[in-house]
XYZ file of C-alpha atoms in Angstrom:
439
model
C 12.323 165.427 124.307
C 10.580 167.116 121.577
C 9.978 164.599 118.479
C 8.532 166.865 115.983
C 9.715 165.827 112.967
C 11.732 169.328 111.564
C 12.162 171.232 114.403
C 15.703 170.828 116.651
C 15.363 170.040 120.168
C 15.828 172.968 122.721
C 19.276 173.080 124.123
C 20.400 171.144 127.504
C 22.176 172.627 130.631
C 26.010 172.067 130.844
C 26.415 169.664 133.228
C 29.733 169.797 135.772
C 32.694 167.734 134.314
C 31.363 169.164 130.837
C 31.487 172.038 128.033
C 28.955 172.843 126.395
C 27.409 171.158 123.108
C 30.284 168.520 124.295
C 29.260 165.186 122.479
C 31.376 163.088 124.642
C 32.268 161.969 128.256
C 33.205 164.251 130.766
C 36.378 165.431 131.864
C 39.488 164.588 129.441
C 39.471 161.591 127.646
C 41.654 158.507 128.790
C 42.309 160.569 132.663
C 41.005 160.426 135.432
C 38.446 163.354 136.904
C 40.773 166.157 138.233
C 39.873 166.792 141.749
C 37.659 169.491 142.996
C 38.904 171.564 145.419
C 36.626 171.895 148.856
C 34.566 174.557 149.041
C 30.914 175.582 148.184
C 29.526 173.730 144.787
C 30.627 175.742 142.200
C 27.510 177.038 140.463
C 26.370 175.260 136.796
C 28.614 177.055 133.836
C 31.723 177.663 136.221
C 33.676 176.025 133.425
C 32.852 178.180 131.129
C 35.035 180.782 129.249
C 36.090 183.692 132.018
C 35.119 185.839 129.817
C 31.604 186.336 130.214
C 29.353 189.113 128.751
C 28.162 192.071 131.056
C 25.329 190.960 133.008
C 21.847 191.397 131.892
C 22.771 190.536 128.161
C 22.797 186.752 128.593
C 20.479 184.150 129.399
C 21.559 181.161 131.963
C 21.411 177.698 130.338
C 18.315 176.189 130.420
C 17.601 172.830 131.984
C 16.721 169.645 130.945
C 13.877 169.272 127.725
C 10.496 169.108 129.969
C 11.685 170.270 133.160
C 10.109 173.162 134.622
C 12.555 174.740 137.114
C 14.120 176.138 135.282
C 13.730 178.242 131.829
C 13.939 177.731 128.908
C 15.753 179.613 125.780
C 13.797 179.897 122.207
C 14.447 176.966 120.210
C 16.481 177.641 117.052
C 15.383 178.407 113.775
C 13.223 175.338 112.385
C 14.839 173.510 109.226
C 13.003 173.295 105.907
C 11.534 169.846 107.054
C 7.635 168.972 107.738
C 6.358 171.530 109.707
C 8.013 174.339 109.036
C 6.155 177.462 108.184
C 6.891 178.863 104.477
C 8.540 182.409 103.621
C 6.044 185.371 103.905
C 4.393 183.550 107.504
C 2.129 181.125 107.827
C -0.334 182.152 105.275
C 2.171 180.948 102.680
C 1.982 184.007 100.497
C 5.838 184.369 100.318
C 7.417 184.982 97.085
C 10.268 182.326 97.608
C 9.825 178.315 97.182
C 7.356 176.958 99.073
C 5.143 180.251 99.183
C 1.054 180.769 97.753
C 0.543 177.251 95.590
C 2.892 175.062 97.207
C 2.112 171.523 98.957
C 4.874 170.057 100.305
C 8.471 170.703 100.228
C 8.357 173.052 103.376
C 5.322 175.101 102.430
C 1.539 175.486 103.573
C -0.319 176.155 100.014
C -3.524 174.953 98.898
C -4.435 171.396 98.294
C -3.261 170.148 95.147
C -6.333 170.474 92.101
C -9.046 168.190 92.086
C -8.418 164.554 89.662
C -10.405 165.020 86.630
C -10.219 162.004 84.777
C -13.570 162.614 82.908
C -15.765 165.902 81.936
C -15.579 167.117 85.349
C -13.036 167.672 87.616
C -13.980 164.988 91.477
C -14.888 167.894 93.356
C -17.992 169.930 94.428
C -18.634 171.876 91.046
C -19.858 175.435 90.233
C -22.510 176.128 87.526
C -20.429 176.635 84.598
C -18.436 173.359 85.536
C -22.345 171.816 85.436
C -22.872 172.994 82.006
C -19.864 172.535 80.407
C -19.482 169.319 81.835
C -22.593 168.392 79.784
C -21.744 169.891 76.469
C -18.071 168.619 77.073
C -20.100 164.945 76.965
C -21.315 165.664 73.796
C -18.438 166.928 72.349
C -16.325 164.509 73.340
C -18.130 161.554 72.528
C -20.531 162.630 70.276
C -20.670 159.651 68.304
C -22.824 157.871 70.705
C -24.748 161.098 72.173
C -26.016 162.253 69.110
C -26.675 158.772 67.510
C -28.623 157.769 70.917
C -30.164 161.814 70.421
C -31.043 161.315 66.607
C -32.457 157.947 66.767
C -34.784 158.722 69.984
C -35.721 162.168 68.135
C -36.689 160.273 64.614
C -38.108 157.842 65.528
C -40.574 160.198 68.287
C -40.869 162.702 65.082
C -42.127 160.066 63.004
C -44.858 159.340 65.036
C -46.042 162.945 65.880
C -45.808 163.478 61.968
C -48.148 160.571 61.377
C -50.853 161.008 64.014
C -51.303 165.033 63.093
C -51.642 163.907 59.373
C -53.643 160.884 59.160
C -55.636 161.210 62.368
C -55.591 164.704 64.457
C -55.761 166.854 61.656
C -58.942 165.616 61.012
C -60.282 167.174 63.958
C -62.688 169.642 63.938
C -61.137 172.951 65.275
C -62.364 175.368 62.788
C -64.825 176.949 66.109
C -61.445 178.149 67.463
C -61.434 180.625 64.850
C -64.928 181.074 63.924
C -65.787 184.375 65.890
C -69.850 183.394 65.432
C -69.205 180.093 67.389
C -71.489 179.397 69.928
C -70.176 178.283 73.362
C -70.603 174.424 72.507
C -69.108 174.207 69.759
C -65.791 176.007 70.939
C -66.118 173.758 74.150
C -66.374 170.446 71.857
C -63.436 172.232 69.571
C -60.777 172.890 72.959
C -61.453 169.540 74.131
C -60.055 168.219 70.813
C -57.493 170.876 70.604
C -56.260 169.185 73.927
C -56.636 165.718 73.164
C -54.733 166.532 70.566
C -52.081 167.970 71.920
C -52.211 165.464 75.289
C -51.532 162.672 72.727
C -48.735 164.510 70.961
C -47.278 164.969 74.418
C -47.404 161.583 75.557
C -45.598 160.247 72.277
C -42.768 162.806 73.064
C -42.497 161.689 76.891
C -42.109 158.176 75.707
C -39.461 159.563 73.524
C -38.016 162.101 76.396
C -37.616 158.840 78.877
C -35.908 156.792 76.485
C -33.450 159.661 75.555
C -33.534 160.428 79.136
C -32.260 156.597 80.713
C -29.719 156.143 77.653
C -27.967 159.369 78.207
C -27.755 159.265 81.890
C -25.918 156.004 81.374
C -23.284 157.684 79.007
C -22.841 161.035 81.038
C -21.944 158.999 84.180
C -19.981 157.184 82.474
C -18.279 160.693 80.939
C -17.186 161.284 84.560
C -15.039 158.738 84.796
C -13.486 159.483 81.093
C -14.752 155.956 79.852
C -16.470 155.850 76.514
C -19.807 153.969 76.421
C -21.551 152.558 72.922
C -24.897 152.876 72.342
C -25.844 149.304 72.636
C -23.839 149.059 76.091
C -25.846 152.077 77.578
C -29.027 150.160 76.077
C -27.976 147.047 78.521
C -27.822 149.093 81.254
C -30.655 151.024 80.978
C -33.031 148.540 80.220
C -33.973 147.380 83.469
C -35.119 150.768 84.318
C -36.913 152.324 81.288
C -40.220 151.366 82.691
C -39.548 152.207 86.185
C -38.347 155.622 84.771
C -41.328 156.115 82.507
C -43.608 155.445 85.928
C -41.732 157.814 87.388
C -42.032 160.575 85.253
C -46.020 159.964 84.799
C -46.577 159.595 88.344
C -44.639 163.005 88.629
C -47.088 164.364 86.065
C -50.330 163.117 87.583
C -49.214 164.756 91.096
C -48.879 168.214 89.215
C -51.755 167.715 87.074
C -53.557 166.983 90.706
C -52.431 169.690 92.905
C -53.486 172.152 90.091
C -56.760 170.529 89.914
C -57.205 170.720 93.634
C -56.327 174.357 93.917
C -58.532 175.247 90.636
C -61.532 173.288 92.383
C -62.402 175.877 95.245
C -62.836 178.251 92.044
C -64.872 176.096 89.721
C -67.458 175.312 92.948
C -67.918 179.003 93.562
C -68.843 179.612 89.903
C -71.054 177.412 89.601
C -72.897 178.624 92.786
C -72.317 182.335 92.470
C -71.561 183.552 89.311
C -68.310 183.889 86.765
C -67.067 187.025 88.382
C -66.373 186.051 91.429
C -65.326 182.247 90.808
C -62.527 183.727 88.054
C -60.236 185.054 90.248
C -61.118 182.382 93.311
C -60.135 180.179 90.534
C -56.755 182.313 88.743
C -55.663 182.286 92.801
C -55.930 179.065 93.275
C -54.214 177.837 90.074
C -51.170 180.237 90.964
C -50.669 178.841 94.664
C -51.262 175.432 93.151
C -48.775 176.119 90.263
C -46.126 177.270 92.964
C -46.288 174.343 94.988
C -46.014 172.031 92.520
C -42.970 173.651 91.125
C -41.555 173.093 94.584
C -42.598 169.603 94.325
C -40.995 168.796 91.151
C -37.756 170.705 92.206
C -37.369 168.566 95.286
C -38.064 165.605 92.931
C -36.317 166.427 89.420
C -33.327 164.058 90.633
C -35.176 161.254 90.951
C -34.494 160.510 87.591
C -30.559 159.801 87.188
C -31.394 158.444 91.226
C -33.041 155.569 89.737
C -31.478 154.824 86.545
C -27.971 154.569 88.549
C -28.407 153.692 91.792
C -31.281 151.092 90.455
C -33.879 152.072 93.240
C -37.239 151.832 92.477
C -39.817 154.903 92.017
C -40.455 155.864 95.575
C -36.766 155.677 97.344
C -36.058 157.642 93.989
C -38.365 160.532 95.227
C -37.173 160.009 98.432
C -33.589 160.305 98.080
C -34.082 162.668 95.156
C -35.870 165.097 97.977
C -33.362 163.983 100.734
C -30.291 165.140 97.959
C -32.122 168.919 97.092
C -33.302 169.439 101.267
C -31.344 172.967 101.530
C -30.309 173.379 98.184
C -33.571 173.739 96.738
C -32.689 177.363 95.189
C -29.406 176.167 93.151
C -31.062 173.120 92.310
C -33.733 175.101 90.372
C -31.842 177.869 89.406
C -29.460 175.421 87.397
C -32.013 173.444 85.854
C -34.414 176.385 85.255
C -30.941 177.936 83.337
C -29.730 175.018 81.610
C -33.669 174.975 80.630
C -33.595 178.259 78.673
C -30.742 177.284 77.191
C -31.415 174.138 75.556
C -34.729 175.953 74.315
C -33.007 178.965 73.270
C -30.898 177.006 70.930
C -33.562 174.499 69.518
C -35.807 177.723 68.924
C -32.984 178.874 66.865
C -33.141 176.309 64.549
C -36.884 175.138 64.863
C -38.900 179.009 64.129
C -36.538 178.898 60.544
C -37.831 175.422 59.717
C -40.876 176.240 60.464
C -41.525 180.025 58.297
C -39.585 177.316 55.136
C -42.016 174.700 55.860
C -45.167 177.336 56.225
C -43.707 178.693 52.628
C -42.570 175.722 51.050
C -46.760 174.306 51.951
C -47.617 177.743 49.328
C -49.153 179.089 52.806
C -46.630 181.614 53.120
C -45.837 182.922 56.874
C -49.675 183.075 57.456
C -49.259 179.199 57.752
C -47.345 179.250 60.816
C -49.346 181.732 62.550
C -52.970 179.560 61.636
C -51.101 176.252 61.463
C -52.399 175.492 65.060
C -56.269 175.754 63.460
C -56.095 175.027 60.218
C -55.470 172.026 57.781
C -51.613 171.136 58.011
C -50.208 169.835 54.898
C -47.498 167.264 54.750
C -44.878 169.574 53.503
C -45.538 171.442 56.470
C -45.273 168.398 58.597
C -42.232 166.713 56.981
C -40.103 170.019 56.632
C -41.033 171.330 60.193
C -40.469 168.116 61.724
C -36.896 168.110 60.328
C -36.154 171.436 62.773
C -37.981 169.334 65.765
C -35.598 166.506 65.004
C -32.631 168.920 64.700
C -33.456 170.611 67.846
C -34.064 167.551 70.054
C -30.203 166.256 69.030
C -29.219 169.464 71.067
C -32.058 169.569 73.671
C -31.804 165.907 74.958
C -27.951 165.922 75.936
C -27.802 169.107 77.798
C -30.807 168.869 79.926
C -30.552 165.229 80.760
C -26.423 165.972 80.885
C -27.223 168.914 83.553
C -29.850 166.565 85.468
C -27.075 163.799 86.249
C -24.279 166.422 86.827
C -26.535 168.209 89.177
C -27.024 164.998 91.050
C -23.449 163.726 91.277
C -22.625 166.991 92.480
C -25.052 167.136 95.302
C -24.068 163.816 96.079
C -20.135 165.095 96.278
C -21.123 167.775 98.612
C -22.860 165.427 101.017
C -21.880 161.550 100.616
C -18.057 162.438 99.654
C -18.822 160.727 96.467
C -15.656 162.353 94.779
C -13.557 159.698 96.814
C -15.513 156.562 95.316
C -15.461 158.100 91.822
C -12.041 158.947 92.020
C -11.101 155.012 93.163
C -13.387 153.977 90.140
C -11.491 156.150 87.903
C -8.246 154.113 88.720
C -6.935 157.621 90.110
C -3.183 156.563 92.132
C -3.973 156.462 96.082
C -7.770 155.635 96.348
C -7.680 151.970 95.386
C -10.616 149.726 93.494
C -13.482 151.155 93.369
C -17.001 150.693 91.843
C -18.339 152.829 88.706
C -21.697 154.629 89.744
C -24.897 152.831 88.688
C -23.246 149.431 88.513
């Protein structure tokens, strides 16, 4: 017998004593067989009406389901149970019920959308899903984005405002602009100029990693549609600020080292042969060392949300974070290197206005922003320019740390199926407990 649920069973044989499609015994009920006359057995479907069609236009009964002596007729129409094909063929494209669309019911659709009980729907996600997922955590709870945003920015603007005016702005830089200055003094000026700036920088990365390991906290969270305060995503991410901040300077000394390594070949032969020939030994080397640390720092930019949620320490971070990009590398940086622009885009916006009113409101005029860089800053200029910085990290820190984590769940979805555990964490019907990421 055929057991497929939806589909009848092909027809039997007639046998003797018995009409066919007869349901009960054979011969007539309550009397006995009548008796067959001698002769040669009457062949299967003698009982049958006399009235058969012409020849050719019939097909003899078929026998018994399975048996193969004998064949066998098409089986009927299938009912509108499981199995059964939908109007318009297999495809499903029909116009009727259970056409394009449908699941279940009698029809071969798509799968039913993805659960989204968060920012982004539990499936493998396209670019714009990436970046609206992370503005969609801001938007929605913006409360404790932009409070963890503003207080990280203030507090990092505060400092940078305070070191340029009581202590870097006394540097001496004036050779940067003094045409006459001999090659000393503009050597002692660009090694201040960088100090400068290299301590500037390191303030902001302090800033950028605490920003950094609070949001990732909230936007994972934002996946699961489960609001987060600021002093819960604190808790969390306190354990792995310092990890994180290792992280992110060990990531900087291997760039800073690869470019020194490809500059060296070029600083060797100037010194032996002359400037002409090291320079471009040296630009060469700098550009192949540029490109692959770029590649480095691609394979390695989800290291970040790796460790603050899956608490692993620095080096399975890299690990897994190169393990997670390993032949994606080209969306992975295309996103970032997008959601990059961006973010800049839009705090450029706001910061170059802040800065022409604070370069007028110092009685510089726009001549102060252009010579800002080598001449005395005023704190006007400071104070009002620093608003704009402030300003623009509230937008800049949620999107690119919002992208970073969104990137990584979704490379995790593609390979480790994490959709399924998210979706169980979520408390979405059929998938059972599950765990929420990071915990």
């Amino acid at each position: 017998m055929n057991d497929t649920p939806g589909w009848a069973s092909p027809g039997s044989a007639p046998s003797a004593g018995r009409e066919p499609g007869a349901s009960g015994p054979a011969g007539p009920t309550g009397g006995p067989e009548p008796e067959q006359p001698a002769g040669p057995p009457r062949e299967p479907g003698a009982k049958w009406s006399k009235e058969q069609p012409p020849a050719g236009q019939w097909s003899a009964p078929t026998g018994r389901p399975g048996s193969t002596d004998s064949p066998q007729a098409p089986p009927p129409p299938p009912g509108p149970g499981w199995g059964a094909p939908p109007p318009g063929g297999p495809g499903g494209h029909g116009g009727g019920p259970g056409g394009h669309g449908a699941w279940g019911g009698g029809g071969w659709g798509g799968p039913p959308p993805a659960a989204k009980p968060g920012v982004i729907p539990l499936r493998p996600l396209g670019v714009g899903e990436i970046l609206d997922g992370a503005v969609s955590t801001m938007r929605t709870y913006w409360r404790t984005v932009l409070g963890i945003s503003l207080t990280v920015a203030v507090l990092t603007e505060i400092v940078v405002v305070l070191l340029q005016g009581l202590v870097l702005d006394n540097a001496s830089t004036d050779a940067l602009n003094d045409p006459s200055a001999t090659l000393d003094e503009l050597t002692d000026a660009m090694g201040e100029a960088l100090l400068n700036s290299g301590v500037v920088f390191l303030v902001t990365l302090v800033g950028t990693v605490a920003a950094t390991a609070l949001l990732t906290t909230v936007t994972s969270r934002a996946v699961l549609g489960r609001q987060v305060t600021t002093g819960e995503a604190w808790r969390d991410a306190r354990p792995q600020v310092l990890k994180l901040f290792g992280l992110i300077c060990l990531l900087l000394l291997i760039t800073t080292g690869i470019i020194a390594v490809g500059a060296l070949p070029g600083f060797l032969v100037t010194l032996a042969a002359g400037g002409e020939v090291g320079f471009g030994l040296t630009l060469l080397g700098i550009v192949c060392a540029t490109v692959l640390a770029v590649w480095l720092m691609v394979r390695f930019s989800l290291a970040s949300p790796t460790l603050m949620l899956e608490k692993q320490g620095i080096v399975k971070a890299m690990t897994r974070s190169a393990k997670l990009v390993r032949g994606s590398w080209w969306r992975v940086f295309g996103i970032q290197l997008l959601a990059t622009i961006i973010a800049n885009v839009v705090a450029s916006i706001i910061v170059i206005p802040f800065t022409f009113l604070a370069s007028a409101l110092s009685g510089n005029g726009a001549t102060g922003f252009l010579n800002s860089a080598g001449g005395d800053i005023g704190w006007t200029f400071l104070v009002v320019s620093g608003i704009g910085s402030v300003i623009g990290a509230m937008i800049t820190f949620p999107i690119t740390a919002g992208v970073t984590v969104l990137l990584y769940i979704d490379q995790r979805i593609r390979r480790e199926a994490l959709d399924l555990e998210l979706a169980r964490a979520a408390g979405v019907p059929d998938h059972g407990p599950g765990t929420t990421p990071g915990s």
